[in-house]
mmCIF file of C-alpha atoms in Angstrom:
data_model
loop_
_atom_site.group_PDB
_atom_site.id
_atom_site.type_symbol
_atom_site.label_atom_id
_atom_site.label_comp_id
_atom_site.label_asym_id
_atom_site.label_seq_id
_atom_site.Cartn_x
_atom_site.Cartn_y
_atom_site.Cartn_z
ATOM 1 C CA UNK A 1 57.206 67.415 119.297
ATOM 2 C CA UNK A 2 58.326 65.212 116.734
ATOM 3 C CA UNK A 3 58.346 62.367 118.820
ATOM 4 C CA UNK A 4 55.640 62.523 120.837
ATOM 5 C CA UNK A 5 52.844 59.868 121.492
ATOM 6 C CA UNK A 6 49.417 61.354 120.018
ATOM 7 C CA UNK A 7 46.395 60.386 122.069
ATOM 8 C CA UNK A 8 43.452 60.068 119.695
ATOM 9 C CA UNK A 9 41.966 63.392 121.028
ATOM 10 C CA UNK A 10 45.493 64.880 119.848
ATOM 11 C CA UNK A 11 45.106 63.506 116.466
ATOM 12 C CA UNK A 12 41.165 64.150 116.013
ATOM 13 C CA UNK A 13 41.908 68.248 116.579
ATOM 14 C CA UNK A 14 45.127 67.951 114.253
ATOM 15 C CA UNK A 15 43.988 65.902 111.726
ATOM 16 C CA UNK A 16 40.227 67.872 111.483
ATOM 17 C CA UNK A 17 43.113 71.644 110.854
ATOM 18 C CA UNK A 18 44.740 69.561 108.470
ATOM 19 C CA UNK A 19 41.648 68.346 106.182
ATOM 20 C CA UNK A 20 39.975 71.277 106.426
ATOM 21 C CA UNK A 21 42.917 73.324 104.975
ATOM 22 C CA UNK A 22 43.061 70.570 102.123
ATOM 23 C CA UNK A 23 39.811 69.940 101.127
ATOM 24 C CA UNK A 24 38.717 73.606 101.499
ATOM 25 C CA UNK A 25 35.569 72.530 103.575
ATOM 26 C CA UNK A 26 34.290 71.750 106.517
ATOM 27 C CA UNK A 27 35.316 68.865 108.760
ATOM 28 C CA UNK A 28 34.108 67.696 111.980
ATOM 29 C CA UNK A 29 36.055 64.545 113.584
ATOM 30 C CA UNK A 30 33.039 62.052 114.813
ATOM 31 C CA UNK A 31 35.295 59.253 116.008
ATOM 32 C CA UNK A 32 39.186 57.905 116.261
ATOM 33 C CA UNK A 33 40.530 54.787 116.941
ATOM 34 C CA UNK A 34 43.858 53.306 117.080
ATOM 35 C CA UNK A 35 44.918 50.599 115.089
ATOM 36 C CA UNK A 36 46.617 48.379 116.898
ATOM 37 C CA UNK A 37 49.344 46.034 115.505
ATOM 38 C CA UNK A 38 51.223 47.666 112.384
ATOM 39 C CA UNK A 39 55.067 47.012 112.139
ATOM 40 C CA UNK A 40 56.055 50.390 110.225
ATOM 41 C CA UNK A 41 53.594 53.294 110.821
ATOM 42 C CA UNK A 42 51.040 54.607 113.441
ATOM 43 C CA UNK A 43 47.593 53.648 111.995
ATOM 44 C CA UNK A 44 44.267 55.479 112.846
ATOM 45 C CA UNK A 45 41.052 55.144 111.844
ATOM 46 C CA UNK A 46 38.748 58.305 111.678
ATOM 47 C CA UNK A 47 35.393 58.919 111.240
ATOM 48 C CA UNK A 48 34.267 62.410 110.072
ATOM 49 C CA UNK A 49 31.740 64.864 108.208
ATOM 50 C CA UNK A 50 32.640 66.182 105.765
ATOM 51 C CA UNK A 51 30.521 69.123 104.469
ATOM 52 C CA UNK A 52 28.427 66.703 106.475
ATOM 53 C CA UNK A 53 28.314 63.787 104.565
ATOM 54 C CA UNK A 54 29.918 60.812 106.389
ATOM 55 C CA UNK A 55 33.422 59.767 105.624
ATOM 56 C CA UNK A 56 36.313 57.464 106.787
ATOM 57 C CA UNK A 57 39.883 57.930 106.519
ATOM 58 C CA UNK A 58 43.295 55.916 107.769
ATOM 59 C CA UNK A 59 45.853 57.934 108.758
ATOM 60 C CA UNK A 60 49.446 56.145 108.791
ATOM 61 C CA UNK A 61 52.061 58.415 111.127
ATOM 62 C CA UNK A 62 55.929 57.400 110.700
ATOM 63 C CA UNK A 63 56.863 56.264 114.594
ATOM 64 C CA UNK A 64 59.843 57.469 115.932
ATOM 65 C CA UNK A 65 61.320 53.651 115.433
ATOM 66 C CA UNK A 66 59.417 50.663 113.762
ATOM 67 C CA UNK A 67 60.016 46.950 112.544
ATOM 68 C CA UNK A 68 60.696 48.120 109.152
ATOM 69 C CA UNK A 69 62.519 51.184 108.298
ATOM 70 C CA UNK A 70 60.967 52.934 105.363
ATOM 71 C CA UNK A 71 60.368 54.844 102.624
ATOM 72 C CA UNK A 72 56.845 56.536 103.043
ATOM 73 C CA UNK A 73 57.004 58.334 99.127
ATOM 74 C CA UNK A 74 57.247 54.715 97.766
ATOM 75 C CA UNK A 75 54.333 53.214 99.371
ATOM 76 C CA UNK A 76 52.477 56.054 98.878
ATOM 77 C CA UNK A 77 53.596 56.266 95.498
ATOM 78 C CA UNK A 78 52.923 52.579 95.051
ATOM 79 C CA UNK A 79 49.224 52.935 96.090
ATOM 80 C CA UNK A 80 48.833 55.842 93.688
ATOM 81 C CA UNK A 81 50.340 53.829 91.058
ATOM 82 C CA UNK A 82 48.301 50.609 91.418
ATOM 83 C CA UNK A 83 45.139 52.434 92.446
ATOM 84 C CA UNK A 84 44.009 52.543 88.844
ATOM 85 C CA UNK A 85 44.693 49.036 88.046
ATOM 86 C CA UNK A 86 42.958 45.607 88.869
ATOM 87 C CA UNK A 87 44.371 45.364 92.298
ATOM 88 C CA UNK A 88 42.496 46.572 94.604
ATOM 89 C CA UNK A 89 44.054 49.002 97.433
ATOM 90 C CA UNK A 90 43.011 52.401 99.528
ATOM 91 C CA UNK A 91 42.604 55.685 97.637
ATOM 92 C CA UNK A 92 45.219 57.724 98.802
ATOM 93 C CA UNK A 93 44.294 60.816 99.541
ATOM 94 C CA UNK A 94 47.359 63.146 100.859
ATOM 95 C CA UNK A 95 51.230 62.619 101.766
ATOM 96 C CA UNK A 96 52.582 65.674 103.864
ATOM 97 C CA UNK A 97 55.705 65.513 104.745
ATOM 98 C CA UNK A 98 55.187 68.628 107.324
ATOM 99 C CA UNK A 99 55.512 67.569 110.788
ATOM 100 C CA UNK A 100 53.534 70.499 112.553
ATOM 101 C CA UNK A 101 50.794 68.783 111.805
ATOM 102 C CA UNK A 102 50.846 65.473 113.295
ATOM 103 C CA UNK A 103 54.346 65.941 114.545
ATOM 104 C CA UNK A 104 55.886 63.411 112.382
ATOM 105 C CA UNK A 105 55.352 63.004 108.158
ATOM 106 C CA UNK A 106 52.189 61.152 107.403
ATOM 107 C CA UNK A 107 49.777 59.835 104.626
ATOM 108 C CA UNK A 108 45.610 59.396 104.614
ATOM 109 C CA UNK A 109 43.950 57.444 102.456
ATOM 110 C CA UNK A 110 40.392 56.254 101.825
ATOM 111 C CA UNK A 111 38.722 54.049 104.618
ATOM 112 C CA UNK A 112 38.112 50.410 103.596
ATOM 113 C CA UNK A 113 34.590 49.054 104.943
ATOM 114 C CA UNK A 114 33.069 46.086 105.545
ATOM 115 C CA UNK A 115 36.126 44.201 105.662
ATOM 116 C CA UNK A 116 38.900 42.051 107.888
ATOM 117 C CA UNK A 117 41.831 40.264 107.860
ATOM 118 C CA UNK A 118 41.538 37.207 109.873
ATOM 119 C CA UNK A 119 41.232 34.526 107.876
ATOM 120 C CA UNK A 120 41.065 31.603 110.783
ATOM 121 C CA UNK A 121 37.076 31.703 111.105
ATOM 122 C CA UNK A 122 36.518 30.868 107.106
ATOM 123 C CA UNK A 123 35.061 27.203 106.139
ATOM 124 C CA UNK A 124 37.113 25.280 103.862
ATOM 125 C CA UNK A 125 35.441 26.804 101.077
ATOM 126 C CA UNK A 126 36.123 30.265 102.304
ATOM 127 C CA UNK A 127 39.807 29.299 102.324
ATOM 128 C CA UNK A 128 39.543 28.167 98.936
ATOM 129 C CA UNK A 129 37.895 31.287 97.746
ATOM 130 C CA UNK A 130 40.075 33.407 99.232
ATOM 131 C CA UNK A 131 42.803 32.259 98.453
ATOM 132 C CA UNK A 132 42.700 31.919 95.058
ATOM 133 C CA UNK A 133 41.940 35.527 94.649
ATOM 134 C CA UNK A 134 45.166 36.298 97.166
ATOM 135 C CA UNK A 135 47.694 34.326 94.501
ATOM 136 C CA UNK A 136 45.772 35.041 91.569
ATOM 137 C CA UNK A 137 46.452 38.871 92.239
ATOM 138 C CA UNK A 138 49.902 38.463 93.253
ATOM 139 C CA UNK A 139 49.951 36.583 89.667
ATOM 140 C CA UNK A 140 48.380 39.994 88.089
ATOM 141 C CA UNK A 141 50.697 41.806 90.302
ATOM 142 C CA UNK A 142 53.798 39.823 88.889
ATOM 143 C CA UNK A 143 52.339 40.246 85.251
ATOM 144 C CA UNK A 144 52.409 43.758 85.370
ATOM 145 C CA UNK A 145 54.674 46.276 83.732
ATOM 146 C CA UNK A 146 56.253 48.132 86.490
ATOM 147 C CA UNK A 147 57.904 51.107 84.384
ATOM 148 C CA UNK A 148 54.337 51.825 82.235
ATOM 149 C CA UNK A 149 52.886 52.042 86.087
ATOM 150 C CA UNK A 150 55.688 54.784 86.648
ATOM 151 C CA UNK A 151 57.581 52.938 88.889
ATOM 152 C CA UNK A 152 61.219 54.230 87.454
ATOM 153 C CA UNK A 153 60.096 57.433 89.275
ATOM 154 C CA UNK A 154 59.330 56.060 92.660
ATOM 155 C CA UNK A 155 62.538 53.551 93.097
ATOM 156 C CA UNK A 156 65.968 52.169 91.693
ATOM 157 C CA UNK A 157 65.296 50.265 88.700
ATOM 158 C CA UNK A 158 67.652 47.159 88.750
ATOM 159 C CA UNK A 159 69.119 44.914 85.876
ATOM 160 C CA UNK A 160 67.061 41.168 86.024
ATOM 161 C CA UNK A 161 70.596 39.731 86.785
ATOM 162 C CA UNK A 162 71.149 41.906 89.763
ATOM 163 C CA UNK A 163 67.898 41.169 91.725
ATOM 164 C CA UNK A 164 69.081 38.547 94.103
ATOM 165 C CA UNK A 165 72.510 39.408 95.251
ATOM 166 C CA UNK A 166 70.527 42.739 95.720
ATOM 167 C CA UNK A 167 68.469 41.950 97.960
ATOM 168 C CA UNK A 168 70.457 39.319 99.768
ATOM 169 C CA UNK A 169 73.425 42.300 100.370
ATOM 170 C CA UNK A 170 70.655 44.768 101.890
ATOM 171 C CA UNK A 171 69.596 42.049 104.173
ATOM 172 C CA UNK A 172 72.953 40.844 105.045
ATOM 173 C CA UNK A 173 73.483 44.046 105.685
ATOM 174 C CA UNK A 174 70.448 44.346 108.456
ATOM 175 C CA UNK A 175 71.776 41.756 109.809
ATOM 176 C CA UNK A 176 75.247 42.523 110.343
ATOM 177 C CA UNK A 177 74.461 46.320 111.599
ATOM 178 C CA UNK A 178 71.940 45.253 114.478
ATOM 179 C CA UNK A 179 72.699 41.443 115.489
ATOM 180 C CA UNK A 180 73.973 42.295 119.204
ATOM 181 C CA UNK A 181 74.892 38.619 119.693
ATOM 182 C CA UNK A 182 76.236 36.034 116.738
ATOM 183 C CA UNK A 183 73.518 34.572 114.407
ATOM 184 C CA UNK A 184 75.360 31.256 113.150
ATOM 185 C CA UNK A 185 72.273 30.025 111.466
ATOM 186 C CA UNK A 186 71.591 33.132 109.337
ATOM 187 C CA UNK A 187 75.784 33.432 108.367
ATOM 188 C CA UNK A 188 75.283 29.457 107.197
ATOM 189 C CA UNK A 189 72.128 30.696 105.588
ATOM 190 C CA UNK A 190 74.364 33.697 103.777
ATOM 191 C CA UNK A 191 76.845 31.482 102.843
ATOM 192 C CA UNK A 192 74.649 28.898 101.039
ATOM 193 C CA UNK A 193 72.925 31.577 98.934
ATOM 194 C CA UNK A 194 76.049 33.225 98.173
ATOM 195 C CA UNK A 195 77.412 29.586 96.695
ATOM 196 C CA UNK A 196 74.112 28.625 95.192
ATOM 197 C CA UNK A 197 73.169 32.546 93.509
ATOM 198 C CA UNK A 198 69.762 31.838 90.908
ATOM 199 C CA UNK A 199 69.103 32.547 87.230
ATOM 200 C CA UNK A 200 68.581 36.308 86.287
ATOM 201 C CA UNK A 201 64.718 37.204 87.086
ATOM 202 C CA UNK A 202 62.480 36.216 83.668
ATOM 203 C CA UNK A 203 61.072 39.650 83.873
ATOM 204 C CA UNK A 204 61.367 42.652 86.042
ATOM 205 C CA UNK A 205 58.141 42.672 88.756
ATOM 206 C CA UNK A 206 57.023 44.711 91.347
ATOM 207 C CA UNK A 207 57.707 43.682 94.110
ATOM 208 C CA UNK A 208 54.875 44.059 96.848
ATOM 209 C CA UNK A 209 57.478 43.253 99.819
ATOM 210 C CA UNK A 210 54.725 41.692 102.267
ATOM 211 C CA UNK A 211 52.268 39.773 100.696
ATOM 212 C CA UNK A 212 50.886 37.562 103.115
ATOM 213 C CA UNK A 213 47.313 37.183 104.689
ATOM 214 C CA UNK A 214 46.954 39.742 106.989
ATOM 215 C CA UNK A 215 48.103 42.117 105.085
ATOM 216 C CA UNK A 216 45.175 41.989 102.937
ATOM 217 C CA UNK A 217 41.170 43.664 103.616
ATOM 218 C CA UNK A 218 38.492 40.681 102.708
ATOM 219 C CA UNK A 219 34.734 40.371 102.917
ATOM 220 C CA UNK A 220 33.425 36.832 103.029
ATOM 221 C CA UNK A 221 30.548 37.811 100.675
ATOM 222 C CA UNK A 222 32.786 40.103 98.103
ATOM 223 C CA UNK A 223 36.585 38.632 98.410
ATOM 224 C CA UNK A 224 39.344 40.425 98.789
ATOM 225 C CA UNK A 225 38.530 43.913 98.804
ATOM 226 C CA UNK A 226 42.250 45.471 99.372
ATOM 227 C CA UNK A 227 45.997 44.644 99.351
ATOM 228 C CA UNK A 228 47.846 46.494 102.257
ATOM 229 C CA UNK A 229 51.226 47.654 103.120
ATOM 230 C CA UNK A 230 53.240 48.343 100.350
ATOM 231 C CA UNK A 231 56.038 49.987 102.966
ATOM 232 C CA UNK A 232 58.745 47.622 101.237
ATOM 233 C CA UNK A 233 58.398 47.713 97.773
ATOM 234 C CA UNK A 234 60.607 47.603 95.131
ATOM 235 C CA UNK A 235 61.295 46.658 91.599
ATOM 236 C CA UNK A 236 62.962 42.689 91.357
ATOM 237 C CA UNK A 237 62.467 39.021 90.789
ATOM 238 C CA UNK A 238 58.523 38.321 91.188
ATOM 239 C CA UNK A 239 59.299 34.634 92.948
ATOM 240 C CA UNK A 240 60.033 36.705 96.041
ATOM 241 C CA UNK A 241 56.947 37.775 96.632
ATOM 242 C CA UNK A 242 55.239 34.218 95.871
ATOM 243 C CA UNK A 243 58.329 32.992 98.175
ATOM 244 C CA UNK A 244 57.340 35.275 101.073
ATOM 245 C CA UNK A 245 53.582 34.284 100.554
ATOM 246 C CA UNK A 246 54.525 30.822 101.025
ATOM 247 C CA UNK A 247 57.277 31.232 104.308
ATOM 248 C CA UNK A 248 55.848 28.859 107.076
ATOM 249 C CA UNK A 249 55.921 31.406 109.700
ATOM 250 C CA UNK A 250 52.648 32.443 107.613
ATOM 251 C CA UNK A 251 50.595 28.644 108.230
ATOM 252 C CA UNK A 252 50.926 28.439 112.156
ATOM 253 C CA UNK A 253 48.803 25.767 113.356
ATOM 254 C CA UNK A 254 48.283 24.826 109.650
ATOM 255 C CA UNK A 255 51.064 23.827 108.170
ATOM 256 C CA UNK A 256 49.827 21.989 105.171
ATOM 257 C CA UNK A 257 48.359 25.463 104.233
ATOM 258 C CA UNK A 258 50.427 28.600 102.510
ATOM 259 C CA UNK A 259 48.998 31.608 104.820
ATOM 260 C CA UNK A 260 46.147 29.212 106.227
ATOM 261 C CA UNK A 261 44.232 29.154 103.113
ATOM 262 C CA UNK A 262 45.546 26.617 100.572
ATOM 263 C CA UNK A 263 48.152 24.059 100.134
ATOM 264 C CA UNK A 264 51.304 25.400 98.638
ATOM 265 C CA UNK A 265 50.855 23.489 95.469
ATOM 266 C CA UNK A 266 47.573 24.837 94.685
ATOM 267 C CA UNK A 267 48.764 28.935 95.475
ATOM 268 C CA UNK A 268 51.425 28.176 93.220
ATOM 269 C CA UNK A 269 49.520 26.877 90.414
ATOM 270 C CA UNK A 270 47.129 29.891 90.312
ATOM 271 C CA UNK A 271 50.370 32.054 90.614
ATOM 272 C CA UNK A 272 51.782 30.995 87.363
ATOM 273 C CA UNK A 273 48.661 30.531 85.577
ATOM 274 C CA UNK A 274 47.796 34.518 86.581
ATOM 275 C CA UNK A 275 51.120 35.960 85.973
ATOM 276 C CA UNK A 276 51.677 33.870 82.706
ATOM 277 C CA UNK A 277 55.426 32.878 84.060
ATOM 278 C CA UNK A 278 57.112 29.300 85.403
ATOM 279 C CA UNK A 279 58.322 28.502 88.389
ATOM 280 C CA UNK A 280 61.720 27.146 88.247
ATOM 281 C CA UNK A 281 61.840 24.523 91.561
ATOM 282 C CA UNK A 282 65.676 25.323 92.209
ATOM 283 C CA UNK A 283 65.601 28.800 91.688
ATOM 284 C CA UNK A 284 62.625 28.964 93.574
ATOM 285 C CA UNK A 285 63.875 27.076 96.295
ATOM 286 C CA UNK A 286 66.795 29.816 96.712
ATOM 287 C CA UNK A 287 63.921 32.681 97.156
ATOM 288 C CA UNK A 288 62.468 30.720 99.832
ATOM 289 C CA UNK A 289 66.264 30.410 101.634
ATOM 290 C CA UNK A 290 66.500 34.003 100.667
ATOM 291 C CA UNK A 291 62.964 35.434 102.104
ATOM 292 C CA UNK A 292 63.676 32.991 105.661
ATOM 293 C CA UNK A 293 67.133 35.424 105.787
ATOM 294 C CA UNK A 294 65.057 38.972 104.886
ATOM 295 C CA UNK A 295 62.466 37.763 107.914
ATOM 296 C CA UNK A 296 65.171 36.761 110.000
ATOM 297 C CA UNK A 297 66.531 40.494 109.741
ATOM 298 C CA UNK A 298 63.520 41.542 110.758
ATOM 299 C CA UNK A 299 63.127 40.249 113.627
ATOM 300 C CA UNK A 300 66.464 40.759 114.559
ATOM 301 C CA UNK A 301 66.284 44.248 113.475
ATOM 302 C CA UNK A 302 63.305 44.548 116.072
ATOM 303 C CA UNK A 303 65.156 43.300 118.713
ATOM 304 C CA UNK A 304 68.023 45.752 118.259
ATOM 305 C CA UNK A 305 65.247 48.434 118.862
ATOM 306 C CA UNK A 306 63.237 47.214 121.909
ATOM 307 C CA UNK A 307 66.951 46.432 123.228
ATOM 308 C CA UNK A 308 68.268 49.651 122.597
ATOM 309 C CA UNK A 309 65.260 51.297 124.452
ATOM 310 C CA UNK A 310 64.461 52.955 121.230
ATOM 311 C CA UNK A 311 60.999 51.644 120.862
ATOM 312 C CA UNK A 312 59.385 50.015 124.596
ATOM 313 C CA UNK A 313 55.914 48.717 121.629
ATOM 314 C CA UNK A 314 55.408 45.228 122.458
ATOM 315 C CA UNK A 315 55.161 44.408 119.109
ATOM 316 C CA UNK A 316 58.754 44.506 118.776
ATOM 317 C CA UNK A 317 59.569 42.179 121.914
ATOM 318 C CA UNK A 318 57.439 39.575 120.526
ATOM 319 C CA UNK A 319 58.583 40.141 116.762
ATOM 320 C CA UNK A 320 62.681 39.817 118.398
ATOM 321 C CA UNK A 321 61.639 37.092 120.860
ATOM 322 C CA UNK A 322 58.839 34.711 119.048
ATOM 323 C CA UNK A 323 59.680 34.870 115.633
ATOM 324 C CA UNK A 324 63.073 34.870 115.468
ATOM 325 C CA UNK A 325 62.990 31.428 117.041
ATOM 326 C CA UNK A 326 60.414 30.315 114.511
ATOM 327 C CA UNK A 327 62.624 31.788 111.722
ATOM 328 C CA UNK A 328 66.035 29.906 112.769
ATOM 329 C CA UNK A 329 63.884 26.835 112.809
ATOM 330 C CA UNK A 330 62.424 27.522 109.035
ATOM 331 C CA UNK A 331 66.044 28.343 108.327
ATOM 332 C CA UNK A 332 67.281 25.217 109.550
ATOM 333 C CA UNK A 333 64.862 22.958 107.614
ATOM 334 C CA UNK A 334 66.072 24.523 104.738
ATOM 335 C CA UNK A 335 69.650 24.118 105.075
ATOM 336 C CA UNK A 336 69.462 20.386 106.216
ATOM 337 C CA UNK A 337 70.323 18.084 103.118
ATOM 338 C CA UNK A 338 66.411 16.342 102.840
ATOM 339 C CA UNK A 339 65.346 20.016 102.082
ATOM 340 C CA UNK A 340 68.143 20.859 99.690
ATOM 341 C CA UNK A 341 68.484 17.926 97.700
ATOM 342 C CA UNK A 342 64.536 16.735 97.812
ATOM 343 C CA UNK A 343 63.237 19.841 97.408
ATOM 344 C CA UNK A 344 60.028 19.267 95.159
ATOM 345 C CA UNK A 345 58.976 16.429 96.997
ATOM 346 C CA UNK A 346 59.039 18.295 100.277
ATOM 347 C CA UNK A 347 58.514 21.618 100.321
ATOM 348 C CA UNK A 348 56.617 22.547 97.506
#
């Protein structure tokens, strides 16, 4: 059972047990859909009475295998943490660990309405709107302080000077545990930011993980109404996230715009004038190498899976096929001497 594939039938009868028993009330399952297209989690939508008044709810089920191994008490934790602040996310609702339920451990939170994620049929002024709320949260985001928020209960609380070797050993690591061919362009990748480590973080962030568009819930009329997906957070160095909002595997078919919304410039101004803090070009410029490597593992991680057989999702083929290409290339611009010796000129 704890690997089985729930049809939405399945999960309307299990689910409808499961909220009734919590909320002490009636529940009657009106509709649920699959959600399509999420790297770490099983996502459905459901629409329900409840004591008959109408309510939606998202269900996220850990897969047997995903794109991103993780932690499902930190991002839950993380959305109860921020919920009360100025960033706007899901209510969560429940976390049960219990797999009789759904067969695997799963969370629900609060439906989202009104609201997408593509971005590619917004006006220029759209773009503009939106994304100056997308870095001028991530600058709130950056500003914040994580241990007031409780995050010393949720996750490892690192020194500012250990951040980056942190993260590039865990990624490294990724790398080096499911590569099943050699990756020369991610070891000369390694190599450079081992030779070329950054500054100690100014302050100790937390770190969404994923902030990119599509991972966010907009309205045209209201902005952004929700930031998603907080599977990889962690405590560290806030230029990661603004370097992972800024990767160009985020602007395809626009590459003159961060996440196909502004030019980088622009998102990073808003950045530091919301979070209060200064980019430093160089040390930025080593994020950037060091986010292209964490992306790179992704992928690669993917592959490992859909090769393996342990995961036949599609989603995975494409991730290990498509984007690791598009990675090495990113990867390579970086590395070339223009890139590392003209950085401000070029890439920011």
């Amino acid at each position: 059972m704890n690997s089985e594939t729930l049809t939405p039938d399945q999960v309307a009868d299990r689910i409808s047990a499961f909220l009734r028993e919590q909320w002490g009330q009636d529940v009657q399952i009106q509709q649920v859909e699959k959600i399509f297209g999420g790297a770490s989690r099983e996502t459905f939508r459901v629409s329900l009475l409840r004591a008959g008044e109408p309510v939606g709810v998202v269900i996220r089920r850990d897969p047997p295998t995903s794109l991103i191994d993780t932690e499902r008490k930190l991002e839950y934790g993380a959305y109860a943490a921020i919920y009360p602040t100025d960033i706007p996310v899901p209510e969560p609702l429940f976390l049960e660990d219990d797999p009789k339920w759904l067969g695997q451990p799963f969370s629900v939170m609060s439906e989202v309405t009104d609201a997408q994620t593509d971005v590619s049929a917004l006006d220029e002024a759209g773009r503009m709107r939106i994304g100056e709320q997308k870095w001028r949260l991530l600058g709130k985001l950056a500003a914040m302080d994580p241990i007031a928020l409780g995050f010393d209960e949720l996750t490892e609380v690192p020194g500012v000077e250990a951040c980056a070797l942190r993260e590039l050993e865990y990624w490294t690591g990724v790398i080096a545990k499911d590569q099943f061919h050699p990756e020369p362009i991610a070891e000369a990748a390694i190599r450079w930011l081992r030779r070329n480590l950054p500054a100690p973080a100014v302050k100790l962030s937390i770190v969404h993980g994923d902030y990119r568009t599509g991972n966010f819930l907009f309205s045209e009329q209201t902005g952004i109404k929700a930031v998603l997906d907080w599977e990889m957070c962690h405590l560290g160095n806030p230029l990661e996230d603004l370097a992972w909002s800024l990767d160009p595997l985020w602007s395809w078919g626009t590459p003159e715009l961060a996440g196909r919304l502004l030019p980088p410039h622009e998102a990073i101004r808003i950045w530091e004038e919301s979070s209060g803090l200064k980019v430093d070009i160089k040390d930025f410029f080593w994020w950037r190498v060091l986010v292209a490597v964490k992306a790179l593992a992704i992928w690669i991680s993917s592959s490992e899976d859909f090769h393996n057989g342990n995961s036949r999702d599609a989603i995975l083929a494409y991730a290990g096929w498509a984007m690791t290409d598009r990675q090495n290339r990113i990867l390579l611009d970086y590395l070339s001497p223009v890139s590392r010796n003209e950085f401000g000129s070029r890439t920011l």
